[in-house]
Short mmCIF file of C-alpha atoms in Angstrom, two decimals:
data_model
loop_
_atom_site.label_atom_id
_atom_site.label_comp_id
_atom_site.label_asym_id
_atom_site.label_seq_id
_atom_site.Cartn_x
_atom_site.Cartn_y
_atom_site.Cartn_z
CA GLY T 1 75.66 0.91 -22.51
CA GLN T 2 72.69 2.04 -24.90
CA ASN T 3 70.75 5.52 -24.85
CA ILE T 4 67.58 5.57 -26.69
CA ASP T 5 65.50 8.83 -27.19
CA GLN T 6 62.00 8.88 -28.53
CA PRO T 7 59.05 11.44 -28.26
CA THR T 8 56.78 10.56 -25.54
CA GLU T 9 53.44 11.29 -27.25
CA MET T 10 52.36 12.30 -30.69
CA THR T 11 48.78 12.99 -32.17
CA ALA T 12 47.88 12.78 -35.63
CA THR T 13 44.73 12.61 -37.80
CA GLU T 14 43.02 9.71 -39.33
CA GLY T 15 44.23 9.26 -43.05
CA ALA T 16 47.45 11.47 -42.46
CA ILE T 17 51.22 10.68 -42.20
CA VAL T 18 53.11 10.52 -39.19
CA GLN T 19 56.82 10.03 -38.37
CA ILE T 20 58.04 8.82 -35.29
CA ASN T 21 61.73 9.64 -34.43
CA CYS T 22 64.35 7.56 -32.46
CA THR T 23 67.87 8.60 -31.61
CA TYR T 24 70.18 6.19 -30.14
CA GLN T 25 73.85 6.05 -28.69
CA THR T 26 75.36 2.61 -28.85
CA SER T 27 78.95 1.33 -28.57
CA GLY T 28 78.64 -1.17 -31.36
CA PHE T 29 75.46 -1.40 -33.85
CA ASN T 30 73.84 -4.59 -34.61
CA GLY T 31 70.70 -3.05 -36.04
CA LEU T 32 67.42 -1.40 -34.84
CA PHE T 33 63.84 -2.87 -34.09
CA TRP T 34 60.64 -1.32 -34.03
CA TYR T 35 57.61 -2.70 -32.39
CA GLN T 36 54.03 -1.81 -32.00
CA GLN T 37 52.07 -2.15 -28.62
CA HIS T 38 48.39 -1.70 -28.08
CA ALA T 39 47.49 -0.75 -24.58
CA GLY T 40 47.68 -3.94 -22.25
CA GLU T 41 49.03 -6.17 -24.88
CA ALA T 42 52.19 -7.63 -25.96
CA PRO T 43 54.49 -5.77 -28.44
CA THR T 44 54.68 -6.86 -31.90
CA PHE T 45 57.30 -6.76 -34.38
CA LEU T 46 57.11 -4.14 -37.18
CA SER T 47 60.72 -3.91 -38.59
CA TYR T 48 64.33 -4.51 -38.38
CA ASN T 49 66.87 -2.20 -40.09
CA VAL T 50 70.66 -2.92 -40.19
CA LEU T 51 71.72 -1.02 -43.32
CA ASP T 52 71.09 2.60 -44.14
CA GLY T 53 68.13 3.75 -46.07
CA LEU T 54 64.31 3.17 -46.17
CA GLU T 55 62.49 -0.12 -45.88
CA GLU T 56 58.62 -0.25 -46.69
CA LYS T 57 56.39 -2.70 -45.70
CA GLY T 58 52.85 -1.78 -46.55
CA ARG T 59 51.59 1.49 -44.78
CA PHE T 60 54.55 1.31 -42.61
CA SER T 61 58.26 2.35 -43.45
CA SER T 62 61.28 2.50 -41.44
CA PHE T 63 64.36 4.49 -42.06
CA LEU T 64 67.79 4.26 -40.75
CA SER T 65 70.98 6.57 -40.69
CA ARG T 66 73.86 4.77 -38.74
CA SER T 67 76.04 7.69 -38.96
CA LYS T 68 73.62 10.07 -37.51
CA GLY T 69 72.49 7.49 -34.96
CA TYR T 70 68.94 7.93 -36.01
CA SER T 71 65.82 6.08 -37.32
CA TYR T 72 62.14 6.87 -38.04
CA LEU T 73 58.90 4.99 -38.47
CA LEU T 74 56.61 6.35 -41.05
CA LEU T 75 53.19 5.41 -40.78
CA LYS T 76 50.79 6.40 -44.03
CA GLU T 77 47.12 6.64 -44.27
CA LEU T 78 46.68 6.53 -40.68
CA GLN T 79 43.79 4.46 -39.19
CA MET T 80 42.26 4.51 -35.94
CA LYS T 81 43.59 1.04 -35.03
CA ASP T 82 47.25 2.53 -35.21
CA SER T 83 46.60 4.02 -32.03
CA ALA T 84 49.35 2.36 -29.82
CA SER T 85 52.78 2.94 -28.54
CA TYR T 86 55.70 2.34 -30.85
CA LEU T 87 58.94 1.06 -29.35
CA CYS T 88 62.42 1.63 -30.77
CA ALA T 89 64.97 -1.18 -29.50
CA VAL T 90 68.42 -1.91 -30.19
CA PRO T 91 70.65 -4.77 -29.04
CA ASN T 92 72.98 -4.05 -26.10
CA SER T 93 76.03 -5.61 -27.49
CA GLY T 94 77.36 -8.75 -28.87
CA ASN T 95 74.64 -11.56 -28.21
CA THR T 96 72.57 -9.76 -25.75
CA PRO T 97 68.96 -8.77 -25.60
CA LEU T 98 67.41 -5.75 -26.74
CA VAL T 99 67.31 -2.47 -24.99
CA PHE T 100 64.15 -0.70 -25.70
CA GLY T 101 63.23 3.24 -25.52
CA LYS T 102 60.22 4.32 -23.66
CA GLY T 103 57.99 4.23 -26.68
CA THR T 104 56.02 6.95 -28.42
CA ARG T 105 52.27 6.88 -27.71
CA LEU T 106 50.59 7.60 -30.85
CA SER T 107 46.92 8.74 -30.68
CA VAL T 108 44.92 8.96 -34.17
CA ILE T 109 42.01 11.22 -34.01
CA ALA T 110 39.08 11.52 -36.46
CA ASP P 1 49.98 -23.01 -33.50
CA GLY P 2 53.29 -21.96 -32.43
CA GLY P 3 53.58 -19.40 -29.87
CA ILE P 4 54.37 -18.03 -26.40
CA THR P 5 51.99 -18.34 -23.53
CA GLN P 6 51.87 -16.85 -20.17
CA SER P 7 49.60 -17.50 -17.27
CA PRO P 8 47.67 -16.25 -15.61
CA LYS P 9 46.89 -13.10 -17.28
CA TYR P 10 46.07 -11.17 -14.02
CA LEU P 11 47.25 -12.12 -10.88
CA PHE P 12 47.03 -10.61 -7.42
CA ARG P 13 49.09 -11.51 -4.45
CA LYS P 14 49.37 -10.14 -0.77
CA GLU P 15 52.52 -8.31 0.03
CA GLY P 16 55.50 -10.46 1.50
CA GLN P 17 54.33 -13.75 -0.65
CA ASN P 18 56.34 -14.88 -3.37
CA VAL P 19 54.70 -15.62 -6.72
CA THR P 20 55.86 -17.53 -9.73
CA LEU P 21 54.94 -16.28 -13.43
CA SER P 22 54.74 -18.96 -16.15
CA CYS P 23 56.03 -18.65 -19.64
CA GLU P 24 56.07 -21.61 -22.10
CA GLN P 25 57.19 -21.46 -25.79
CA ASN P 26 56.80 -24.09 -28.63
CA LEU P 27 58.65 -22.11 -31.21
CA ASN P 28 61.85 -24.01 -30.62
CA HIS P 29 63.68 -20.88 -29.53
CA ASP P 30 66.86 -21.02 -27.55
CA ALA P 31 66.68 -17.63 -26.15
CA MET P 32 64.21 -16.59 -23.63
CA TYR P 33 63.72 -13.16 -21.78
CA TRP P 34 61.54 -11.53 -18.80
CA TYR P 35 60.60 -7.95 -18.91
CA ARG P 36 58.89 -5.73 -16.54
CA GLN P 37 56.91 -2.65 -17.70
CA ASP P 38 55.53 0.24 -15.60
CA PRO P 39 53.17 2.85 -16.84
CA GLY P 40 54.49 5.29 -19.18
CA GLN P 41 57.87 3.17 -19.24
CA GLY P 42 59.48 1.14 -21.79
CA LEU P 43 60.47 -2.48 -21.38
CA ARG P 44 63.32 -3.32 -18.86
CA LEU P 45 65.11 -6.57 -18.72
CA ILE P 46 64.81 -8.44 -15.56
CA TYR P 47 66.63 -11.94 -16.63
CA TYR P 48 67.49 -13.76 -19.94
CA SER P 49 68.60 -17.33 -21.07
CA GLN P 50 70.15 -18.08 -24.33
CA ILE P 51 70.48 -21.75 -23.66
CA VAL P 52 68.98 -24.39 -21.22
CA ASN P 53 70.40 -24.52 -17.95
CA ASP P 54 72.18 -21.06 -18.03
CA PHE P 55 70.65 -17.42 -17.62
CA GLN P 56 72.01 -13.92 -16.84
CA LYS P 57 70.72 -10.90 -14.84
CA GLY P 58 69.46 -7.96 -16.83
CA ASP P 59 69.14 -4.66 -15.65
CA ILE P 60 66.53 -4.94 -12.85
CA ALA P 61 67.24 -8.68 -11.36
CA GLU P 62 67.28 -7.78 -7.79
CA GLY P 63 64.15 -9.42 -5.96
CA TYR P 64 63.42 -11.76 -9.01
CA SER P 65 64.82 -15.34 -9.70
CA VAL P 66 64.44 -17.78 -12.79
CA SER P 67 65.04 -21.14 -13.92
CA ARG P 68 65.51 -22.61 -17.26
CA GLU P 69 65.39 -26.51 -16.77
CA LYS P 70 63.59 -27.05 -20.07
CA LYS P 71 64.03 -25.12 -23.31
CA GLU P 72 60.25 -24.67 -23.48
CA SER P 73 59.85 -22.96 -20.17
CA PHE P 74 61.29 -20.01 -18.36
CA PRO P 75 59.45 -19.31 -15.24
CA LEU P 76 59.92 -16.22 -13.23
CA THR P 77 59.54 -15.84 -9.24
CA VAL P 78 58.84 -12.63 -7.94
CA THR P 79 60.21 -12.84 -4.36
CA SER P 80 59.20 -10.76 -1.29
CA ALA P 81 62.47 -8.89 -1.74
CA GLN P 82 60.99 -7.07 -4.69
CA LYS P 83 60.24 -3.71 -3.20
CA ASN P 84 57.74 -2.59 -5.93
CA PRO P 85 56.41 -5.84 -7.84
CA THR P 86 53.32 -4.41 -9.21
CA ALA P 87 53.69 -4.15 -12.86
CA PHE P 88 52.89 -5.92 -16.30
CA TYR P 89 55.35 -8.72 -16.89
CA LEU P 90 56.21 -9.85 -20.42
CA CYS P 91 57.92 -12.90 -21.67
CA ALA P 92 59.79 -13.17 -24.93
CA SER P 93 61.69 -15.57 -27.05
CA SER P 94 63.90 -15.65 -30.10
CA ARG P 95 66.34 -17.87 -32.09
CA THR P 96 69.83 -17.35 -30.83
CA THR P 97 71.83 -14.32 -32.43
CA ARG P 98 74.77 -15.38 -34.28
CA GLY P 99 77.56 -13.21 -35.82
CA GLY P 100 75.93 -9.76 -35.15
CA THR P 101 72.68 -10.71 -36.98
CA TYR P 102 69.58 -10.30 -34.54
CA ASN P 103 66.37 -12.04 -34.64
CA GLU P 104 62.99 -10.60 -33.63
CA GLN P 105 61.89 -11.20 -30.23
CA PHE P 106 58.54 -12.74 -30.01
CA PHE P 107 56.08 -11.71 -26.75
CA GLY P 108 53.69 -13.55 -24.95
CA PRO P 109 50.36 -11.95 -24.01
CA GLY P 110 51.92 -10.83 -20.55
CA THR P 111 50.88 -10.94 -16.94
CA ARG P 112 49.55 -8.13 -14.87
CA LEU P 113 50.73 -8.59 -11.34
CA THR P 114 49.25 -6.54 -8.60
CA VAL P 115 50.52 -6.93 -5.08
CA LEU P 116 47.86 -5.67 -2.35
#
């Protein structure tokens, strides 16, 4: 099975940079997803990492280290609209659905 | 516009009644999923289907049932056997994974079910 761990809550200031960590334990690795979810809404896809390293996509970047079972999501130039939950997810095994972490609730303050 | 629709957005039912949540997609995706989300919790998998006329139980299938008679549709029935059905229900779809490569899941807007 999978075990995914993320911090429950984080607070950061508008314009700053924040890093949201995710550690996972998995019997086989088939990539790691990050999703953003605003309160009461559906999750939306942010990134998918399969190989080690940093992938940048505008203000958001995602990093993966397979040997350490570790990923982080980096958000730059924070805006108030970035206040949301950020979900880390990995496939269970084979062709099975994603297993989600409990999410990190990020609050951006002025 | 392609996407996933869920209806209704809010649903109220009396305890002991079965209720069916709708999920339709026009993305031509083979795989569809149902998740449940409770306050402060992540998404927990109820059922999933990777092809028409086939589906598998997820982690919390007890008290729920599904059908997959059409590629576009994957309705979820919350039965009276589900002990704590009040939750936010999310439907998702994706292209089928092959060879260890995963495709992102697209989510519907969700249905918030309240059982009184």
